Coordinates of C-alpha atoms and ligand atoms in Angstrom, one line a residue:
X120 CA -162.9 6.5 35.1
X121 CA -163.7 8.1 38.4
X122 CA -162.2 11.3 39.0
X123 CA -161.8 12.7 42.6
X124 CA -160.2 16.1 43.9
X125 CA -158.0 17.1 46.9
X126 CA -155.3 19.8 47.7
X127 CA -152.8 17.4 48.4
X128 CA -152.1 13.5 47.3
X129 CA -150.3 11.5 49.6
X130 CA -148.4 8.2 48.2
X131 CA -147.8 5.8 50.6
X132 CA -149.8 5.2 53.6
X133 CA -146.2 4.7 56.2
X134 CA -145.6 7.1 59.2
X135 CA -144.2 9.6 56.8
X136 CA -147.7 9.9 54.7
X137 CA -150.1 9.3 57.5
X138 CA -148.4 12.4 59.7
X139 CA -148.0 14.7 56.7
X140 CA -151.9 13.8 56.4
X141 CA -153.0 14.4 60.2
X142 CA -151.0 17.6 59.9
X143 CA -152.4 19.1 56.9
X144 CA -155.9 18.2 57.8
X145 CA -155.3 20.0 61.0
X146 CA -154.4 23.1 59.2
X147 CA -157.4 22.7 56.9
X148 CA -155.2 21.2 54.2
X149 CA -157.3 18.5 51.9
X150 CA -155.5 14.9 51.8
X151 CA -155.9 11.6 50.0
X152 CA -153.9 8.8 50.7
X153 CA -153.3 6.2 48.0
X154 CA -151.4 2.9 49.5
X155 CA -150.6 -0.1 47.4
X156 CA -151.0 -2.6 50.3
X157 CA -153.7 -3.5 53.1
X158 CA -153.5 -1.9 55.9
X159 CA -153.0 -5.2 57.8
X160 CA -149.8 -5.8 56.0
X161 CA -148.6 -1.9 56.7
X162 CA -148.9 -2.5 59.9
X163 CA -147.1 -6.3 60.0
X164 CA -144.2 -4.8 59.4
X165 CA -141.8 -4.6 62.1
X166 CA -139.2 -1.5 62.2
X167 CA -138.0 1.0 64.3
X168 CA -138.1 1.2 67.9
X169 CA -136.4 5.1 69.1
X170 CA -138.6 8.3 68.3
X171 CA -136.1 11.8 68.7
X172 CA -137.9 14.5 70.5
X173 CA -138.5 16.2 67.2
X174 CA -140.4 13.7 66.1
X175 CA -142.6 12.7 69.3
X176 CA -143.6 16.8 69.7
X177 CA -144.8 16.2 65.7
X178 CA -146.6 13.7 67.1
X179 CA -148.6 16.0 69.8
X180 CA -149.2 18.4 67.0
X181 CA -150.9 16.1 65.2
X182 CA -152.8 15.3 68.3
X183 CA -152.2 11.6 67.9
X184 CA -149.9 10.9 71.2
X185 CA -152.2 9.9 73.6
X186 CA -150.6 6.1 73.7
X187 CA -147.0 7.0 72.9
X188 CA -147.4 9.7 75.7
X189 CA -148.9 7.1 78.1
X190 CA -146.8 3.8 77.0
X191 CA -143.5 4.8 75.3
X192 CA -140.3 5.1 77.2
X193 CA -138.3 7.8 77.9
X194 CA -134.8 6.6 77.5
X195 CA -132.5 8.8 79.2
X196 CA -129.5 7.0 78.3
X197 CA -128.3 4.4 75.7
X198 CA -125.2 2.1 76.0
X199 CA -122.3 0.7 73.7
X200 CA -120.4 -2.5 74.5
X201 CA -117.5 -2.8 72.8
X202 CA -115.3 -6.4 73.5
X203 CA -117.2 -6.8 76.1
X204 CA -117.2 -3.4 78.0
X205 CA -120.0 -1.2 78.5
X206 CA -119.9 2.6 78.3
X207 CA -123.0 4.3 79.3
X208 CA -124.0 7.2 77.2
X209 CA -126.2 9.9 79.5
X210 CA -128.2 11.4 76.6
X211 CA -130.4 13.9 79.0
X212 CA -126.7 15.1 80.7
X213 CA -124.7 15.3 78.1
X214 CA -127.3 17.0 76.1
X215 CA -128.8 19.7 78.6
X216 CA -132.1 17.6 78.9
X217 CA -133.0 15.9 75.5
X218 CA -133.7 11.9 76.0
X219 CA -135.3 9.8 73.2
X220 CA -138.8 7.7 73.7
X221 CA -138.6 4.2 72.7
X222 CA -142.5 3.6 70.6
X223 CA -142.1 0.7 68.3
X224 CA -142.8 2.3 64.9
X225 CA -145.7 -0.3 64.4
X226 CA -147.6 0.9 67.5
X227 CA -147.1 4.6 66.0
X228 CA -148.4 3.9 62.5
X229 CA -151.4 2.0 64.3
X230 CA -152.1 5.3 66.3
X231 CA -151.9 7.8 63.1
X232 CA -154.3 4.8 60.9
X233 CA -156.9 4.9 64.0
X234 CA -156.7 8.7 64.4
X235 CA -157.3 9.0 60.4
X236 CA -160.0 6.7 60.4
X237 CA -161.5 8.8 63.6
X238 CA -161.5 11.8 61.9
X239 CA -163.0 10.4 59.2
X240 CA -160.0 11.1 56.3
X241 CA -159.9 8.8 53.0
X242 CA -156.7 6.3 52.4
X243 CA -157.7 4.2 49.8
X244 CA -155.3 0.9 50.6
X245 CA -154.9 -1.5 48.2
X246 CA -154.6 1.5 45.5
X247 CA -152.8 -0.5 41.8
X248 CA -150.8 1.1 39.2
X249 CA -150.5 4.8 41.1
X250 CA -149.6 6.9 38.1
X251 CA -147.9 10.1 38.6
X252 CA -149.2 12.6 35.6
X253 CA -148.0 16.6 34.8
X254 CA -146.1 16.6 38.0
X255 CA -144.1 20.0 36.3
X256 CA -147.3 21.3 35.4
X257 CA -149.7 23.8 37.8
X258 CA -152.3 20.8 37.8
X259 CA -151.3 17.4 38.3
X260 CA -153.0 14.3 38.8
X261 CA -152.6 10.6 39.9
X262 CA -154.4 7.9 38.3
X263 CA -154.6 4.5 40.0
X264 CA -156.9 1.4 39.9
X265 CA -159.1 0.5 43.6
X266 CA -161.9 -1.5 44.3
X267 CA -162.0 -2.8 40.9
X268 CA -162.1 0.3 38.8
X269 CA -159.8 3.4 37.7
X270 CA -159.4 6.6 39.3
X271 CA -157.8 9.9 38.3
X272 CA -157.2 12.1 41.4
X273 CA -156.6 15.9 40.6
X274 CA -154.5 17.6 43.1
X275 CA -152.5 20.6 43.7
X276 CA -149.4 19.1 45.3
X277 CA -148.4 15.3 45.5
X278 CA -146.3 14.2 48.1
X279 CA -144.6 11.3 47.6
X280 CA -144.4 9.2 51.1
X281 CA -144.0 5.7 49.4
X282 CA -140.6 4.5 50.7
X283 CA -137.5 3.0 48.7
X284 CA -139.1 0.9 46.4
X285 CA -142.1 3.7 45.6
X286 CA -143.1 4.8 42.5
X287 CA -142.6 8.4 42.6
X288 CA -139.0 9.1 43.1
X289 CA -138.8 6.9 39.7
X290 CA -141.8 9.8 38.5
X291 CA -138.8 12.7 38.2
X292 CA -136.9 12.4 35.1
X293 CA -133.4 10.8 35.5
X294 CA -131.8 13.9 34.4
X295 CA -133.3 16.0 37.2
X296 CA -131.8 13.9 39.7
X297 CA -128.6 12.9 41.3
X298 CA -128.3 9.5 43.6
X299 CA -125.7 8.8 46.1
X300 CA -125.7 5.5 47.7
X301 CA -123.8 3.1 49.3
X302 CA -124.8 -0.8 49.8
X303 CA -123.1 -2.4 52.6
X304 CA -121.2 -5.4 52.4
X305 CA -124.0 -7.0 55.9
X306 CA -127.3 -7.1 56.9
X307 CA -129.1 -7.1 60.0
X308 CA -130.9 -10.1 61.1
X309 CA -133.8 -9.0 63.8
X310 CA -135.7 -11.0 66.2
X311 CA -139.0 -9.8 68.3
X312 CA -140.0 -11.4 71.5
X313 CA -142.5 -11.7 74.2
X314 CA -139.7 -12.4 76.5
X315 CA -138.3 -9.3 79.0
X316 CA -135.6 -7.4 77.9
X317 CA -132.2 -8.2 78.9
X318 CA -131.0 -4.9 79.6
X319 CA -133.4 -1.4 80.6
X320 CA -131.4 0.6 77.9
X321 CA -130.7 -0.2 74.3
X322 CA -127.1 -1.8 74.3
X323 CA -124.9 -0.9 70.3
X324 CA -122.2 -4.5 70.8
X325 CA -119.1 -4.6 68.5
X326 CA -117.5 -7.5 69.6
X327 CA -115.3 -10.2 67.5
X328 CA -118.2 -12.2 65.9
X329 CA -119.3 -8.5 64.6
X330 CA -122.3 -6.3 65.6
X331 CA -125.4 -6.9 67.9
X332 CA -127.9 -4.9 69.2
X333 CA -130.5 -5.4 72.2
X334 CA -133.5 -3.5 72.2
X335 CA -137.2 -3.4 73.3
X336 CA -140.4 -2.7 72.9
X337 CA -141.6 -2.6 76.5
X338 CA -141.2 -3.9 80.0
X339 CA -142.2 -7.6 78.0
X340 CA -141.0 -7.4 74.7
X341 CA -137.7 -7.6 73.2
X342 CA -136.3 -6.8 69.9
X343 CA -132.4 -7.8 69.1
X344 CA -130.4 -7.6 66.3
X345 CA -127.0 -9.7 64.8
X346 CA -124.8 -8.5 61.8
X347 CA -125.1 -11.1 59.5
X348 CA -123.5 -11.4 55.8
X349 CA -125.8 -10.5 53.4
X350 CA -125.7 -14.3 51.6
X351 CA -128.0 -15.6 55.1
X352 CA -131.5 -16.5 54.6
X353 CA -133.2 -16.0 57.4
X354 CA -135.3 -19.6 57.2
X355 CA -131.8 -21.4 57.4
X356 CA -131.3 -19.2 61.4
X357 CA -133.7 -21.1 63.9
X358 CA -135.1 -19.3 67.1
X359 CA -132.2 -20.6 68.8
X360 CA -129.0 -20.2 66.3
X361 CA -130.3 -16.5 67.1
X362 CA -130.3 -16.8 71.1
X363 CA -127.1 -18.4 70.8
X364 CA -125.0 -16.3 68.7
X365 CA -126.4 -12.8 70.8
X366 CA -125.6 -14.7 73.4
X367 CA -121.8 -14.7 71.9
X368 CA -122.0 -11.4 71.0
X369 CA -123.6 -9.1 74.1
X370 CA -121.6 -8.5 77.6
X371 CA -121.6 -11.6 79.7
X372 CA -123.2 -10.1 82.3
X373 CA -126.1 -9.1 79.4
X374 CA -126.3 -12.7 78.1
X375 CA -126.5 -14.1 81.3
X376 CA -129.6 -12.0 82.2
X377 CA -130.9 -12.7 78.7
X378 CA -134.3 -14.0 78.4
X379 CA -135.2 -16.3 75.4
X380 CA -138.5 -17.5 73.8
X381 CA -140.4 -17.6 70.4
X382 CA -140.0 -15.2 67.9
X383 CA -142.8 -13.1 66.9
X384 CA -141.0 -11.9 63.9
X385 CA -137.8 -12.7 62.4
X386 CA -136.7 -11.3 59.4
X387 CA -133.1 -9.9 57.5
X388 CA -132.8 -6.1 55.9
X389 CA -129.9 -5.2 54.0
X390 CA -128.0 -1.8 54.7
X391 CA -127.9 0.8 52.5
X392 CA -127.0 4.5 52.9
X393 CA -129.2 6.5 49.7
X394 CA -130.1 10.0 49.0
X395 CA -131.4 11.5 46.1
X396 CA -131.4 15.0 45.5
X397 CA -133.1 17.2 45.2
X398 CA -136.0 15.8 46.5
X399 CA -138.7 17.8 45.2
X400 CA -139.7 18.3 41.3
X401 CA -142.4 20.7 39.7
X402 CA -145.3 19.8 42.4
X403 CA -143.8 16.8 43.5
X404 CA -142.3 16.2 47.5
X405 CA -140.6 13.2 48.0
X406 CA -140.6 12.7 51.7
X407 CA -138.7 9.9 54.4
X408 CA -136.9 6.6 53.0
X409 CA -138.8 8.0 49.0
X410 CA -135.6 10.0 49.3
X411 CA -133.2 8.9 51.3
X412 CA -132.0 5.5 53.6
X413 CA -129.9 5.0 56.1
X414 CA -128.2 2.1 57.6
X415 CA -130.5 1.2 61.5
X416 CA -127.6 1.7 63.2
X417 CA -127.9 5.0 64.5
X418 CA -131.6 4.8 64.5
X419 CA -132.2 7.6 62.4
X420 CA -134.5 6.4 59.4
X421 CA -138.3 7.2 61.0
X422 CA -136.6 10.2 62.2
X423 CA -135.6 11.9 58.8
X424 CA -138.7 11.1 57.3
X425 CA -140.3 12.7 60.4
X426 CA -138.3 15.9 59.7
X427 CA -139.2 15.8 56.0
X428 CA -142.4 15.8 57.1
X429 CA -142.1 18.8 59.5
X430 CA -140.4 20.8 56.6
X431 CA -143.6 19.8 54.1
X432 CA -146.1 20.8 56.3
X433 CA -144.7 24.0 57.2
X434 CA -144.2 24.5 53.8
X435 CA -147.7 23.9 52.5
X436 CA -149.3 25.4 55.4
X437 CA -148.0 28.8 54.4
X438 CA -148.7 28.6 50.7
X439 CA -152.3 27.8 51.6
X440 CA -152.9 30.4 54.6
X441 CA -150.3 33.0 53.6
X442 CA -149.8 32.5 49.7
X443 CA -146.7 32.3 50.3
X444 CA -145.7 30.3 47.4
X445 CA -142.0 31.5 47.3
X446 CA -141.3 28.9 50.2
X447 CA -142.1 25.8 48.1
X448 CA -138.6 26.3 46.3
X449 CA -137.0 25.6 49.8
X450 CA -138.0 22.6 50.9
X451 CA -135.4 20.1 49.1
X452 CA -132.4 22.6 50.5
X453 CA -133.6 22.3 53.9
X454 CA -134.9 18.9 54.0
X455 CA -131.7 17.4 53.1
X456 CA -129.5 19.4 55.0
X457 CA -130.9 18.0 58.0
X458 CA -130.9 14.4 56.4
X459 CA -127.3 14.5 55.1
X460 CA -126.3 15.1 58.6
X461 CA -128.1 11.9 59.9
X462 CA -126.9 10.3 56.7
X463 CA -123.2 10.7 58.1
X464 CA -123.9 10.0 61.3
X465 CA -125.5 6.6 60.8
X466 CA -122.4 5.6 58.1
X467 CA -120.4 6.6 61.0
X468 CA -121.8 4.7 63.5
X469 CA -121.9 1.6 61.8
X470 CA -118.0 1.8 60.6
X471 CA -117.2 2.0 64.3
X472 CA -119.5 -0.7 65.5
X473 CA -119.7 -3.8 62.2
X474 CA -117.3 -5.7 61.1
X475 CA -116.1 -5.0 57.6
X476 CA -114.3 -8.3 57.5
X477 CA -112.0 -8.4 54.5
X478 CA -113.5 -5.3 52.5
X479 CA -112.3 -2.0 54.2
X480 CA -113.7 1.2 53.0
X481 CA -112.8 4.8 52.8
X482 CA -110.0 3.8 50.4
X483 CA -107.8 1.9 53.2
X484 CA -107.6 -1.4 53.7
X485 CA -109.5 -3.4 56.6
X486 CA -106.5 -3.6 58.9
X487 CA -105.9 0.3 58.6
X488 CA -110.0 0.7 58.8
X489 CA -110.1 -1.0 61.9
X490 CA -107.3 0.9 63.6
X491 CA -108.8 4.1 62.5
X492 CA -112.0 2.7 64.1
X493 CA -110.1 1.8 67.5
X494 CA -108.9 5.7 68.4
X495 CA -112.9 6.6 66.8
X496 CA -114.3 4.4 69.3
X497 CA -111.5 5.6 71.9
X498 CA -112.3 9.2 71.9
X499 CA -116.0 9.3 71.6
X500 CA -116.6 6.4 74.3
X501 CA -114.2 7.7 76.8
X502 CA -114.0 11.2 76.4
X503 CA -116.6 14.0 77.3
X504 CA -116.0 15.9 74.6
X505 CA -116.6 13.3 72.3
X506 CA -119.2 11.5 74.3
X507 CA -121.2 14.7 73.9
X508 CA -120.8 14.9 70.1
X509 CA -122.1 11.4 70.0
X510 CA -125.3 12.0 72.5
X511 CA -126.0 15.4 70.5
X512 CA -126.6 13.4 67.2
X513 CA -128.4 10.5 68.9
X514 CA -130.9 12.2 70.0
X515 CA -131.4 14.4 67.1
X516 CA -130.4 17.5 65.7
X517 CA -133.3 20.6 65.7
X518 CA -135.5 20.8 62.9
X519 CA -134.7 23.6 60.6
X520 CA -136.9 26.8 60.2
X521 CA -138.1 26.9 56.5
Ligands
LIG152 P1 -142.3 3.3 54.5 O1 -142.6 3.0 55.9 O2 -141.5 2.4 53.6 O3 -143.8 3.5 53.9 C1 -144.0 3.7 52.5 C2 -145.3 3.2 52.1 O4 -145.6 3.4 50.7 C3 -146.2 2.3 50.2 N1 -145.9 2.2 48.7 C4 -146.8 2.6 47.8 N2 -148.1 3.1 47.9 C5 -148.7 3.4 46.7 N3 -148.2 3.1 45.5 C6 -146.9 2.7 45.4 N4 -146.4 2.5 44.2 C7 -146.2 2.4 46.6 N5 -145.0 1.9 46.8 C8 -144.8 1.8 48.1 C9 -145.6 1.1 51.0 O5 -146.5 0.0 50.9 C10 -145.5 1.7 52.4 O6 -146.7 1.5 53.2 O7 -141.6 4.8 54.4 P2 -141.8 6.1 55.3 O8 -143.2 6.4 55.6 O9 -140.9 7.1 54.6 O10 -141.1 5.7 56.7 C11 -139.8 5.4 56.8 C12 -139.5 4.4 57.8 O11 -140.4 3.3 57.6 C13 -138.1 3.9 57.7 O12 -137.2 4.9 57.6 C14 -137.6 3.1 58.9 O13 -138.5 2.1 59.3 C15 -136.3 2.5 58.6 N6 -136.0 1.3 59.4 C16 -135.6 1.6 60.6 N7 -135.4 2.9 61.0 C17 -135.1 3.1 62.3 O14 -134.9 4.3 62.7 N8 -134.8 2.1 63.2 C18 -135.0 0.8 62.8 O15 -134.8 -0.1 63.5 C19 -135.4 0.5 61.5 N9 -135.6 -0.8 61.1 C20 -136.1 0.0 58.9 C21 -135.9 -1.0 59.8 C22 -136.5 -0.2 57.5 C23 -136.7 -1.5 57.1 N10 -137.0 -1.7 55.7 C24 -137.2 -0.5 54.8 C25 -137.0 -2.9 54.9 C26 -136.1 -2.3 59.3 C27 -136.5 -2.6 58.0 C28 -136.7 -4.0 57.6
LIG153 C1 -135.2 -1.1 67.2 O1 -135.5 -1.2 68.4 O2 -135.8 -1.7 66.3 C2 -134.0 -0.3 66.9 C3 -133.4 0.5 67.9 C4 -132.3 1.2 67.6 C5 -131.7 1.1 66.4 C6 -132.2 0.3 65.4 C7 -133.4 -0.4 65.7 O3 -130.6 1.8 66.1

């Protein structure tokens, strides 16, 4: 058995580990980063496309914003069709000057991984069997097997980064912890392209064959999305079923500017609103989608992880340069304040914008749900006031002070 020693162990080598690691090494802080995967395969994955300011000023904290500075797009608006008719949403006006930057989540992790390697800080990838050990104990550990032998890893503080599926959420005794969840009755089916983008701002479409989506990665690549129920596989939709239907589903006037091609990736994620509370135990952190999940539709899910993140590091920094150790107790409370608010938001948004077909929801029945969902999309579409209350939450509430 190996043993190594750091301050803090990171699970999970995601954006929500790898920017709690470049902050805390700025601060002095000790990291190790133990990821199951390669970091090829960390990186294949294709997810979100909208950064909130929050999250992009983490970013230049961390020092790591060079390319999202130089190639990201500042959105300044954002639209929403619905039947056919588009509403534009002025994010900067309505809000008093916030926009959101639109930085493919891939091209972010790829920055932090570079940045990490630069500076010369250790991830082992391809980490088996991670182990949480004493984690309500003052001196915890995490035992794993790399490069073909076992390692015990003593740390102060473990913070678990390793999404839904992770092992450490499933570390805090069952008793210590209360889930909410909700599984929805669709998934999204998305589609990435080296084609241009059929419309300069991201376009939310309810229309009668249920919910689409048109986004980007650039001024050459596309990324759309299609409701679709959650039986599909996604080898039975072809390149052009997918063309097809968003062409059936966006404006006209989008469709008919729609260019098609290829797809790099094509893949289908199920929706699912999750949180777990509280999210810390003894000298464990859970952190981003090891805590909590929300549906893509309001674009929220990198964005809570980077506030969990925010909270963390602001935590730790002060219990290692101040010895303030009292803070550690309010991380969970003000983590998931912040998070329950997105949580809402995103159920919110996708009531008004997917079809629920038969099912309902809210304890009325899908005839009712869908009325209720006409004066929703009424009022916050085509009035200020609630045109505002929609921009505010789009691009983000403000991080909480800890
Ligand atoms: P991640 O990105 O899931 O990273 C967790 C990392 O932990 C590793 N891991 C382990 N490592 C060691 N030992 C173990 N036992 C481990 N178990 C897991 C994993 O390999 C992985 O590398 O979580 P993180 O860092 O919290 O980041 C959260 C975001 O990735 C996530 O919220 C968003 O991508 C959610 N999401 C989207 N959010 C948006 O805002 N807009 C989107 O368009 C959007 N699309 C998506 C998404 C999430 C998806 N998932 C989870 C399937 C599309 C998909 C398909
Ligand atoms: C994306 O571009 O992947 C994207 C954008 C906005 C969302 C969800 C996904 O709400």
């Amino acid at each position: 058995m190996k043993t190594l020693k750091t301050q803090v162990a990171i699970i999970g080598a995601g954006p929500a580990g790898l920017l709690l690691g470049q902050l805390l090494a700025k601060q002095g802080i000790s990291n190790l980063i133990l990821e199951r995967v390669s970091g090829d395969y960390v990186l294949g994955r294709i997810r979100a496309g909208i950064l909130e300011q929050g999250l992009a000023n983490l970013v230049r904290e961390a020092g790591v914003a060079e390319r999202m500075d130089a190639e990201g797009e500042v959105h300044e608006g954002v639209e929403f069709a619905v039947d056919g008719v588009r509403k534009h949403i002025d994010l900067k006006g309505l809000t008093g000057g916030d926009v959101v930057i639109c930085y493919g989540q891939t091209e972010l992790t790829k920055d932090l991984m570079d940045a990490r390697q630069a500076a010369g800080l250790l991830t082992c990838y391809e980490a088996a069997n991670v182990q949480l050990h004493d984690i309500a104990e003052s001196t915890p550990s995490v035992t794993f097997d790399y490069e073909g032998e076992k390692h015990s890893l003593c740390c102060d503080y473990i913070a678990g980064c390793d999404g839904f599926h992770g092992t450490s959420r499933q570390s805090i005794p069952a008793d210590k912890r209360t889930e909410y969840e909700r599984v929805y009755p669709f998934g999204w089916l998305g589609l990435l392209s080296d084609t241009p983008p059929a419309s300069e701002e991201l376009i939310y479409c309810k229309s009668e064959r249920g919910f689409a989506l048109a986004s980007r990665r650039s001024a050459t690549r596309s990324r759309y999305y299609l409701q679709v129920p959650l039986t599909d596989n996604v080898e039975e939709w072809s390149d052009d079923d997918v063309w097809a239907e968003l062409k059936r589903r966006l404006p006209q006037d989008v469709a008919e500017n729609m260019v098609t091609g290829p797809s790099l990736e094509k893949s289908i994620a199920p929706l699912r609103s999750f949180v777990c509370e509280p999210m810390q135990y003894g000298r464990l952190f859970l952190v981003g989608d090891a805590a909590h999940i929300v549906p893509p539709t309001g674009a929220k899910g990198l964005n809570l992880a980077a506030s969990d993140v925010h909270t963390l590091y602001k935590v730790l920094t002060r219990v290692y340069q101040e010895n303030d150790t009292a803070c550690i107790a309010r991380y969970s409370e003000v983590a998931l304040k912040r998070v329950w608010h997105g949580e809402r938001f995103s159920w919110w948004l996708s009531n008004m914008l997917h079809d629920y077909g038969d099912e309902g929801g809210s304890g009325v029945d899908a005839k009712m749900l869908d009325r209720f969902m006409d004066s929703e999309r009424d009022y916050f579409l085509n009035t200020e006031a609630g045109r505002r209350v929609l921009a505010t939450q789009y691009v983000g509430l403000p991080y909480e002070e800890v």
